[in-house]
Short mmCIF file of C-alpha atoms and ligand atoms in Angstrom, two decimals:
data_model
loop_
_atom_site.label_atom_id
_atom_site.label_comp_id
_atom_site.label_asym_id
_atom_site.label_seq_id
_atom_site.Cartn_x
_atom_site.Cartn_y
_atom_site.Cartn_z
CA MET A 1 10.10 -67.97 -8.28
CA THR A 2 13.41 -67.04 -6.75
CA ARG A 3 14.14 -63.44 -5.91
CA ASP A 4 16.09 -63.25 -9.16
CA ASP A 5 13.15 -64.62 -11.19
CA LEU A 6 11.21 -61.71 -9.80
CA PHE A 7 13.77 -59.32 -11.25
CA ASN A 8 12.30 -59.06 -14.70
CA ILE A 9 8.83 -58.25 -13.41
CA ASN A 10 9.74 -56.03 -10.49
CA ALA A 11 12.59 -54.12 -12.12
CA GLY A 12 10.17 -52.45 -14.52
CA ILE A 13 7.64 -51.70 -11.76
CA CYS A 14 10.37 -50.21 -9.55
CA THR A 15 11.61 -48.00 -12.38
CA THR A 16 8.10 -46.61 -12.89
CA LEU A 17 7.64 -46.02 -9.15
CA ALA A 18 11.06 -44.37 -8.86
CA GLN A 19 10.29 -42.01 -11.75
CA ALA A 20 7.01 -41.04 -10.09
CA ILE A 21 8.70 -40.46 -6.72
CA ALA A 22 11.46 -38.40 -8.36
CA GLN A 23 8.84 -36.11 -9.87
CA ALA A 24 6.22 -35.99 -7.10
CA ALA A 25 8.22 -36.37 -3.87
CA PRO A 26 11.96 -36.08 -4.50
CA LYS A 27 12.71 -35.58 -0.79
CA ALA A 28 10.77 -38.65 0.36
CA PHE A 29 12.35 -41.39 2.42
CA VAL A 30 12.14 -44.37 0.08
CA LEU A 31 11.98 -47.82 1.67
CA VAL A 32 12.31 -50.52 -0.97
CA ILE A 33 10.89 -53.92 -0.03
CA SER A 34 10.27 -55.31 -3.55
CA ASN A 35 12.54 -58.20 -4.40
CA PRO A 36 15.23 -58.75 -5.38
CA VAL A 37 16.16 -55.96 -2.95
CA ASN A 38 19.86 -56.45 -3.81
CA SER A 39 19.03 -55.15 -7.31
CA THR A 40 15.89 -53.05 -6.86
CA VAL A 41 17.60 -50.56 -4.51
CA PRO A 42 20.29 -49.84 -7.16
CA ILE A 43 17.46 -49.44 -9.71
CA PHE A 44 15.83 -46.72 -7.58
CA ALA A 45 19.19 -45.00 -7.10
CA GLU A 46 19.97 -45.01 -10.81
CA VAL A 47 16.59 -43.45 -11.68
CA PHE A 48 17.05 -40.81 -8.96
CA LYS A 49 20.59 -40.05 -10.20
CA LYS A 50 19.30 -39.61 -13.74
CA GLN A 51 16.60 -37.23 -12.47
CA GLY A 52 19.15 -35.32 -10.36
CA VAL A 53 17.39 -36.04 -7.02
CA PHE A 54 19.47 -38.87 -5.55
CA ASP A 55 20.13 -38.56 -1.83
CA PRO A 56 21.73 -41.79 -0.54
CA LYS A 57 20.71 -40.87 3.01
CA ARG A 58 17.02 -41.27 2.04
CA LEU A 59 17.08 -44.60 0.22
CA PHE A 60 16.74 -47.87 2.17
CA GLY A 61 16.43 -51.54 1.29
CA VAL A 62 14.20 -53.22 3.87
CA THR A 63 16.05 -56.22 5.33
CA THR A 64 14.23 -56.21 8.67
CA LEU A 65 12.61 -59.56 7.91
CA ASP A 66 16.06 -61.18 7.99
CA CYS A 67 16.56 -59.69 11.47
CA LEU A 68 13.13 -60.95 12.60
CA ARG A 69 13.99 -64.42 11.30
CA ALA A 70 17.39 -64.31 13.00
CA SER A 71 15.84 -63.34 16.37
CA THR A 72 13.05 -65.90 16.02
CA PHE A 73 15.23 -68.84 15.01
CA VAL A 74 17.97 -68.03 17.55
CA ALA A 75 15.41 -67.83 20.38
CA SER A 76 13.87 -71.08 19.19
CA VAL A 77 17.21 -72.93 19.06
CA VAL A 78 18.12 -71.58 22.49
CA GLY A 79 14.83 -73.01 23.77
CA GLU A 80 13.20 -69.63 24.48
CA PRO A 81 10.82 -69.23 21.51
CA THR A 82 8.64 -66.71 23.31
CA LYS A 83 11.61 -64.41 23.90
CA ALA A 84 12.39 -63.81 20.19
CA SER A 85 12.05 -60.04 20.49
CA GLU A 86 14.77 -59.99 23.17
CA TYR A 87 17.40 -61.32 20.75
CA VAL A 88 19.01 -58.64 18.60
CA VAL A 89 21.17 -60.13 15.86
CA PRO A 90 22.77 -57.79 13.30
CA VAL A 91 22.23 -59.10 9.78
CA ILE A 92 24.54 -57.64 7.15
CA GLY A 93 25.29 -58.12 3.44
CA GLY A 94 22.17 -58.31 1.30
CA HIS A 95 18.68 -59.76 1.19
CA ALA A 96 18.91 -63.06 -0.71
CA GLY A 97 20.34 -66.47 0.16
CA TYR A 98 24.05 -66.42 0.94
CA THR A 99 24.18 -62.61 0.83
CA ILE A 100 22.19 -62.65 4.10
CA LEU A 101 24.82 -62.80 6.83
CA PRO A 102 23.52 -63.02 10.41
CA LEU A 103 26.29 -62.11 12.82
CA LEU A 104 25.54 -64.65 15.54
CA SER A 105 28.78 -63.73 17.31
CA GLN A 106 27.34 -60.23 17.90
CA SER A 107 23.93 -61.39 19.14
CA GLN A 108 22.61 -59.64 22.26
CA PRO A 109 22.04 -61.60 24.47
CA ALA A 110 24.79 -63.94 23.30
CA VAL A 111 24.02 -67.20 21.53
CA PRO A 112 25.16 -69.94 23.97
CA GLN A 113 28.57 -71.47 23.39
CA SER A 114 26.95 -74.92 23.06
CA ILE A 115 25.43 -73.72 19.77
CA MET A 116 28.27 -71.44 18.60
CA SER A 117 30.86 -74.22 18.90
CA ASP A 118 28.64 -76.98 17.42
CA LYS A 119 29.28 -76.59 13.68
CA SER A 120 26.25 -78.54 12.49
CA LYS A 121 23.83 -76.70 14.81
CA ARG A 122 25.31 -73.33 13.90
CA ASP A 123 25.35 -74.04 10.14
CA ALA A 124 21.72 -75.21 10.27
CA LEU A 125 20.69 -72.05 12.13
CA ILE A 126 22.42 -69.77 9.62
CA GLN A 127 21.02 -71.73 6.67
CA ARG A 128 17.47 -71.37 8.06
CA ILE A 129 17.89 -67.59 8.47
CA GLN A 130 19.31 -67.28 4.93
CA PHE A 131 16.66 -69.42 3.26
CA GLY A 132 13.64 -68.81 5.53
CA GLY A 133 11.88 -67.03 2.65
CA ASP A 134 12.01 -70.20 0.53
CA GLU A 135 10.51 -72.17 3.41
CA VAL A 136 7.45 -69.88 3.30
CA VAL A 137 7.16 -69.88 -0.50
CA GLU A 138 7.34 -73.69 -0.52
CA ALA A 139 4.75 -73.97 2.26
CA LYS A 140 2.41 -71.78 0.18
CA ALA A 141 3.20 -73.93 -2.88
CA GLY A 142 4.24 -70.89 -4.88
CA ALA A 143 0.98 -69.02 -4.21
CA GLY A 144 2.69 -66.10 -2.44
CA SER A 145 5.57 -65.00 -0.29
CA ALA A 146 6.02 -64.16 3.40
CA THR A 147 3.27 -61.56 3.19
CA LEU A 148 2.47 -61.09 6.87
CA SER A 149 6.02 -61.25 8.16
CA MET A 150 7.01 -58.84 5.39
CA ALA A 151 4.23 -56.53 6.58
CA GLN A 152 5.56 -56.75 10.15
CA ALA A 153 9.10 -56.08 8.92
CA GLY A 154 8.01 -53.13 6.79
CA ALA A 155 5.96 -51.61 9.61
CA GLU A 156 8.80 -52.03 12.09
CA PHE A 157 11.41 -50.46 9.85
CA ALA A 158 9.15 -47.63 8.63
CA GLY A 159 8.28 -46.92 12.27
CA LYS A 160 11.96 -46.55 13.12
CA VAL A 161 12.63 -44.22 10.19
CA LEU A 162 9.62 -42.07 11.17
CA ARG A 163 10.50 -41.98 14.88
CA ALA A 164 14.03 -40.83 14.04
CA ALA A 165 12.95 -38.32 11.39
CA PHE A 166 9.90 -36.77 13.04
CA GLY A 167 9.65 -38.12 16.59
CA GLY A 168 12.90 -36.64 17.83
CA GLU A 169 14.27 -40.04 18.92
CA THR A 170 18.03 -40.41 18.67
CA GLY A 171 20.29 -43.43 18.50
CA ILE A 172 17.85 -45.71 16.66
CA ILE A 173 19.90 -48.36 14.90
CA ALA A 174 18.60 -50.88 12.36
CA PRO A 175 20.21 -52.93 9.61
CA SER A 176 19.35 -51.78 6.09
CA TYR A 177 20.67 -52.35 2.58
CA VAL A 178 21.98 -48.97 1.50
CA ASN A 179 24.18 -47.07 -0.92
CA LEU A 180 27.43 -46.65 1.00
CA ALA A 181 27.80 -43.07 -0.28
CA ALA A 182 25.31 -42.21 2.52
CA ASP A 183 28.29 -41.92 4.88
CA GLU A 184 31.56 -41.84 2.96
CA ALA A 185 33.78 -41.67 6.06
CA ASN A 186 32.48 -44.96 7.47
CA ALA A 187 31.97 -46.47 4.00
CA LYS A 188 35.74 -46.50 3.66
CA THR A 189 36.06 -48.58 6.83
CA ILE A 190 33.20 -50.88 5.76
CA ARG A 191 34.70 -51.44 2.30
CA GLY A 192 37.97 -52.33 4.05
CA GLU A 193 36.11 -54.80 6.27
CA ILE A 194 34.35 -56.49 3.35
CA GLY A 195 37.48 -56.42 1.18
CA LYS A 196 35.67 -55.09 -1.87
CA ASP A 197 34.73 -51.73 -3.32
CA LEU A 198 30.97 -52.39 -3.34
CA GLU A 199 28.47 -49.55 -3.86
CA TYR A 200 25.72 -51.24 -1.80
CA PHE A 201 25.78 -53.28 1.39
CA SER A 202 23.55 -53.88 4.37
CA VAL A 203 24.95 -52.68 7.69
CA ASN A 204 23.64 -51.36 10.98
CA VAL A 205 22.40 -47.87 10.16
CA THR A 206 21.96 -45.09 12.72
CA LEU A 207 18.79 -43.21 11.78
CA GLY A 208 18.27 -39.49 12.21
CA LYS A 209 16.27 -36.44 11.09
CA ASN A 210 17.53 -36.67 7.52
CA GLY A 211 17.45 -40.43 7.18
CA ILE A 212 20.82 -42.15 7.42
CA GLU A 213 22.95 -40.40 10.01
CA LYS A 214 25.71 -42.96 10.21
CA LEU A 215 26.72 -46.31 8.71
CA ASN A 216 28.14 -48.45 11.48
CA PRO A 217 31.20 -50.50 10.61
CA ILE A 218 30.78 -54.28 10.91
CA GLY A 219 33.20 -54.65 13.79
CA LYS A 220 34.57 -57.87 15.19
CA ILE A 221 33.39 -61.07 13.53
CA ASP A 222 34.65 -64.63 13.99
CA GLU A 223 36.44 -66.88 11.50
CA ALA A 224 33.29 -68.70 10.34
CA GLU A 225 31.57 -65.36 9.68
CA ALA A 226 34.62 -64.08 7.79
CA GLN A 227 34.24 -67.07 5.42
CA LEU A 228 30.52 -66.41 4.99
CA LEU A 229 31.27 -62.75 4.32
CA LYS A 230 33.44 -63.70 1.34
CA LYS A 231 30.60 -65.77 -0.12
CA ALA A 232 28.07 -62.99 0.57
CA VAL A 233 30.21 -60.42 -1.25
CA GLU A 234 30.79 -62.80 -4.17
CA ASP A 235 27.03 -63.35 -4.62
CA LEU A 236 26.06 -59.74 -3.98
CA GLU A 237 28.28 -58.07 -6.56
CA PRO A 238 26.53 -59.39 -9.71
CA SER A 239 23.10 -58.51 -8.25
CA ILE A 240 24.24 -54.92 -7.76
CA VAL A 241 25.62 -54.75 -11.30
CA LYS A 242 22.33 -56.17 -12.63
CA GLY A 243 20.36 -53.42 -10.89
CA VAL A 244 22.72 -50.62 -11.87
CA ASN A 245 22.71 -51.69 -15.53
CA PHE A 246 18.96 -52.28 -15.79
CA LYS A 247 17.37 -50.40 -18.65
CA ALA A 248 13.59 -50.37 -18.60
CA PRO A 249 12.07 -51.31 -21.97
CA PRO A 250 10.23 -48.43 -23.64
CA PRO A 251 6.53 -48.28 -22.69
CA LYS A 252 4.19 -50.25 -25.02
CA LEU A 253 2.21 -47.95 -27.29
N1 LIG B 301 11.98 -57.48 1.55
C1 LIG B 301 11.30 -58.46 2.12
O1 LIG B 301 11.52 -58.79 3.28
C2 LIG B 301 10.25 -59.21 1.37
C3 LIG B 301 9.66 -60.34 1.91
C4 LIG B 301 8.67 -61.00 1.20
C5 LIG B 301 8.30 -60.52 -0.06
N2 LIG B 301 8.92 -59.42 -0.56
C6 LIG B 301 8.55 -58.85 -1.86
O2 LIG B 301 7.40 -58.04 -1.69
C7 LIG B 301 6.68 -57.95 -2.93
C8 LIG B 301 5.23 -58.32 -2.72
O3 LIG B 301 5.12 -59.71 -2.37
P1 LIG B 301 3.70 -60.40 -2.23
O4 LIG B 301 3.92 -61.82 -1.88
O5 LIG B 301 2.86 -59.54 -1.34
O6 LIG B 301 3.20 -60.32 -3.73
P2 LIG B 301 1.71 -60.33 -4.27
O7 LIG B 301 1.82 -60.81 -5.68
O8 LIG B 301 0.80 -61.05 -3.32
O9 LIG B 301 1.31 -58.80 -4.22
C9 LIG B 301 1.85 -57.87 -5.13
C10 LIG B 301 0.87 -56.70 -5.24
O10 LIG B 301 1.46 -55.69 -6.08
C11 LIG B 301 0.44 -55.18 -6.92
N3 LIG B 301 1.09 -54.61 -8.15
C12 LIG B 301 1.46 -55.25 -9.25
N4 LIG B 301 1.96 -54.38 -10.14
C13 LIG B 301 1.90 -53.15 -9.59
C14 LIG B 301 2.25 -51.84 -10.04
N5 LIG B 301 2.78 -51.64 -11.25
N6 LIG B 301 2.07 -50.80 -9.18
C15 LIG B 301 1.54 -51.00 -7.97
N7 LIG B 301 1.18 -52.21 -7.50
C16 LIG B 301 1.36 -53.28 -8.30
C17 LIG B 301 -0.44 -56.39 -7.24
O11 LIG B 301 -1.71 -55.98 -7.65
C18 LIG B 301 -0.46 -57.10 -5.88
O12 LIG B 301 -1.49 -56.61 -5.05
C19 LIG B 301 7.43 -58.89 -3.87
O13 LIG B 301 8.33 -58.13 -4.60
C20 LIG B 301 8.15 -59.82 -2.92
O14 LIG B 301 9.25 -60.43 -3.52
C21 LIG B 301 9.88 -58.76 0.13
#
């Protein structure tokens, strides 16, 4: 199943969970990892809006696995596979296929010029980051998804949210797929950067006591990334609309 095939099953489950959260824990930080994240996060938001409890600063789509894949595959291509955790690559956009946009030009430490200027090497690296999930699903012959790496991603991101909210740590930054209303001032800049008035997008988020403290603008990207950004936005928009417009069927009696 693709992430979109999962929509019909997971959209209903997410609606039920969102309704329960809205009633039982309306102030909770909600970290959505169920796919397709590009649509399930809007589903949560719409339920929360309807129940009058929506706080965009407390709703997150977990895209950490894309960052883990980016670090791992970059380190591997560079020839330093054991140093994956040292590579920090911002991944923006969304969490499916071409909507996943790893900003190799912003990698810290930098991706060597020998890879950045070799189009076939660079394209292959980006493709592997974007479609790494399919690699796992195919390897398991459809019997599951990237369960353990998803667990690592979820634990890592939840840990960051908790450390910022309750551990007093400041300046923790992590990419997440969010409703841009979480920080209207920077959302304006981000919408300008992406060239479209999208309601949801994944960017580097600064975490704080109340969840999202700041959405960090994308910043400088290179020409190849600008092209990929156009494709990401094109693919992301219908997934957002699908989530926003989802109406759960009435419960079976
Ligand atoms: N965001 C990510 O990085 C990422 C990565 C991989 C997978 N995923 C997603 O994570 C989810 C789980 O993937 P998986 O491979 O572990 O699937 P899985 O089928 O192995 O596990 C799903 C679990 O959900 C339970 N479940 C089903 N309906 C439920 C309900 N109504 N309420 C509560 N629990 C329910 C099932 O019993 C099962 O244990 C999927 O949506 C998958 O697409 C996300």
